[in-house]
XYZ file of C-alpha atoms in Angstrom:
166
model
C 184.244 -18.987 -30.149
C 180.479 -19.386 -29.734
C 180.899 -23.160 -29.688
C 183.165 -23.209 -26.643
C 180.730 -20.987 -24.747
C 177.847 -23.373 -25.475
C 179.709 -26.505 -24.344
C 181.675 -25.052 -21.431
C 178.915 -25.492 -18.822
C 178.548 -29.162 -19.766
C 182.298 -29.681 -19.520
C 182.364 -28.060 -16.096
C 179.328 -30.059 -14.971
C 180.977 -33.271 -16.149
C 184.153 -32.483 -14.195
C 182.043 -31.638 -11.164
C 180.186 -34.920 -11.617
C 183.426 -36.910 -11.690
C 184.801 -35.032 -8.704
C 181.704 -35.185 -6.508
C 180.447 -38.671 -7.324
C 183.889 -40.239 -7.739
C 185.293 -38.530 -4.650
C 182.297 -39.467 -2.514
C 182.407 -43.094 -3.565
C 186.196 -43.361 -3.200
C 186.398 -41.777 0.247
C 183.301 -43.606 1.511
C 184.476 -46.995 0.287
C 187.879 -46.509 1.925
C 186.243 -45.620 5.252
C 183.912 -48.618 5.054
C 186.749 -50.992 4.095
C 188.966 -49.830 6.949
C 186.312 -50.161 9.634
C 184.512 -53.348 8.554
C 187.632 -55.508 8.523
C 187.526 -56.027 12.280
C 187.636 -59.423 14.011
C 185.073 -58.160 16.524
C 182.221 -58.473 14.013
C 183.083 -61.970 12.794
C 183.755 -63.194 16.340
C 180.493 -61.953 17.832
C 177.233 -63.830 17.986
C 175.367 -62.821 14.823
C 172.106 -63.858 13.197
C 172.218 -66.281 10.291
C 170.955 -63.542 7.989
C 173.803 -61.118 8.811
C 176.291 -60.704 5.965
C 179.943 -61.685 6.171
C 182.213 -58.717 6.839
C 183.678 -58.843 3.332
C 180.202 -58.271 1.795
C 179.493 -55.039 3.653
C 182.095 -52.799 1.977
C 181.204 -53.582 -1.668
C 177.467 -53.259 -1.040
C 177.887 -49.980 0.811
C 180.127 -48.737 -2.001
C 177.236 -49.351 -4.409
C 174.900 -47.689 -1.921
C 177.113 -44.599 -1.749
C 177.317 -44.512 -5.549
C 173.513 -44.545 -5.854
C 173.174 -41.843 -3.199
C 175.805 -39.666 -4.873
C 174.078 -40.068 -8.243
C 170.753 -39.079 -6.671
C 172.363 -35.954 -5.197
C 174.037 -35.212 -8.520
C 170.691 -35.259 -10.338
C 169.303 -32.785 -7.793
C 172.288 -30.486 -8.280
C 172.090 -30.837 -12.059
C 168.341 -30.093 -12.125
C 168.482 -27.091 -9.787
C 171.981 -25.654 -9.893
C 174.259 -25.342 -6.895
C 172.623 -22.369 -5.216
C 169.048 -23.664 -5.387
C 169.961 -27.261 -4.537
C 172.030 -26.348 -1.447
C 169.344 -27.288 1.140
C 168.791 -30.647 -0.557
C 172.510 -31.334 -0.799
C 172.907 -30.391 2.871
C 170.340 -33.048 3.860
C 172.186 -35.560 1.657
C 175.536 -34.671 3.260
C 174.063 -35.064 6.757
C 172.775 -38.567 5.984
C 176.092 -39.468 4.362
C 178.027 -38.285 7.425
C 175.690 -40.162 9.756
C 175.987 -43.334 7.686
C 179.785 -43.074 7.646
C 179.810 -42.507 11.419
C 178.126 -45.883 11.906
C 181.185 -47.843 10.761
C 183.710 -46.728 13.379
C 181.109 -46.724 16.171
C 179.688 -50.158 15.417
C 182.566 -52.061 13.836
C 185.715 -50.411 15.193
C 184.632 -49.555 18.731
C 182.127 -52.392 18.983
C 179.479 -50.153 20.558
C 176.408 -52.028 19.408
C 173.827 -49.827 21.109
C 175.420 -46.534 20.071
C 176.032 -47.942 16.597
C 172.404 -48.986 16.282
C 171.262 -45.510 17.342
C 173.596 -43.948 14.751
C 172.242 -46.313 12.089
C 168.651 -45.410 13.013
C 169.657 -41.773 12.519
C 171.273 -42.590 9.163
C 168.176 -44.499 8.038
C 165.902 -41.637 9.115
C 168.051 -39.041 7.350
C 168.107 -41.186 4.194
C 164.294 -41.331 4.187
C 164.170 -37.543 4.753
C 166.614 -37.152 1.847
C 164.369 -39.313 -0.303
C 161.297 -37.258 0.598
C 163.061 -33.959 -0.037
C 164.472 -35.193 -3.363
C 160.945 -36.214 -4.450
C 160.120 -32.520 -4.760
C 162.675 -32.180 -7.543
C 163.019 -35.420 -9.510
C 161.668 -38.928 -9.122
C 164.853 -40.374 -10.601
C 166.675 -39.417 -7.411
C 163.960 -41.093 -5.344
C 164.289 -44.325 -7.327
C 168.061 -44.259 -6.842
C 167.558 -44.076 -3.052
C 165.281 -47.127 -2.801
C 168.182 -49.600 -2.594
C 170.115 -47.556 0.015
C 167.026 -47.371 2.246
C 166.455 -51.106 1.808
C 170.080 -51.969 2.568
C 170.127 -49.764 5.664
C 166.871 -51.385 6.814
C 168.493 -54.798 6.427
C 171.626 -53.631 8.291
C 169.455 -52.214 11.036
C 167.733 -55.575 11.494
C 170.936 -57.513 12.128
C 172.583 -54.659 14.056
C 169.646 -54.659 16.469
C 169.879 -58.454 16.734
C 173.590 -58.206 17.566
C 172.878 -55.447 20.098
C 170.249 -57.594 21.872
C 172.297 -60.834 21.837
C 175.572 -59.190 22.883
C 174.611 -56.945 25.822
C 177.090 -54.676 27.505
C 178.713 -53.310 24.359
């Protein structure tokens, strides 16, 4: 009886881990896949350094996985109640990042999409700074997402400038 009480929190935390991280990655990757498979992006004038449309979804899936793991480590280190403000910042940057795909790729609004991506980048950096107060592992996990969003911002701005009126 004492054994099950000792291991129960770890079992629950593991199920929460699978649900939160797995659910975030699954839902995010579906959204990215749906909105990046648009002929608008491939048919537009793009810089040579912009990725092909098929590259964006897998890389963003990895990005969302790293972000979800970073948030998980915050939750694990602090507990749900104490980590709530940090997780809220994470959720805001995730929502902003996910909003970029329909605005930029589906609707083809390059200026609005670039503004949304600037917001997502800013919120990711704020998430990184806030997570640094708890664990550096979460900060390290967010380095690649910030770098990838910086790269995306560079070619999104290029597309916005070269394809005016969208």
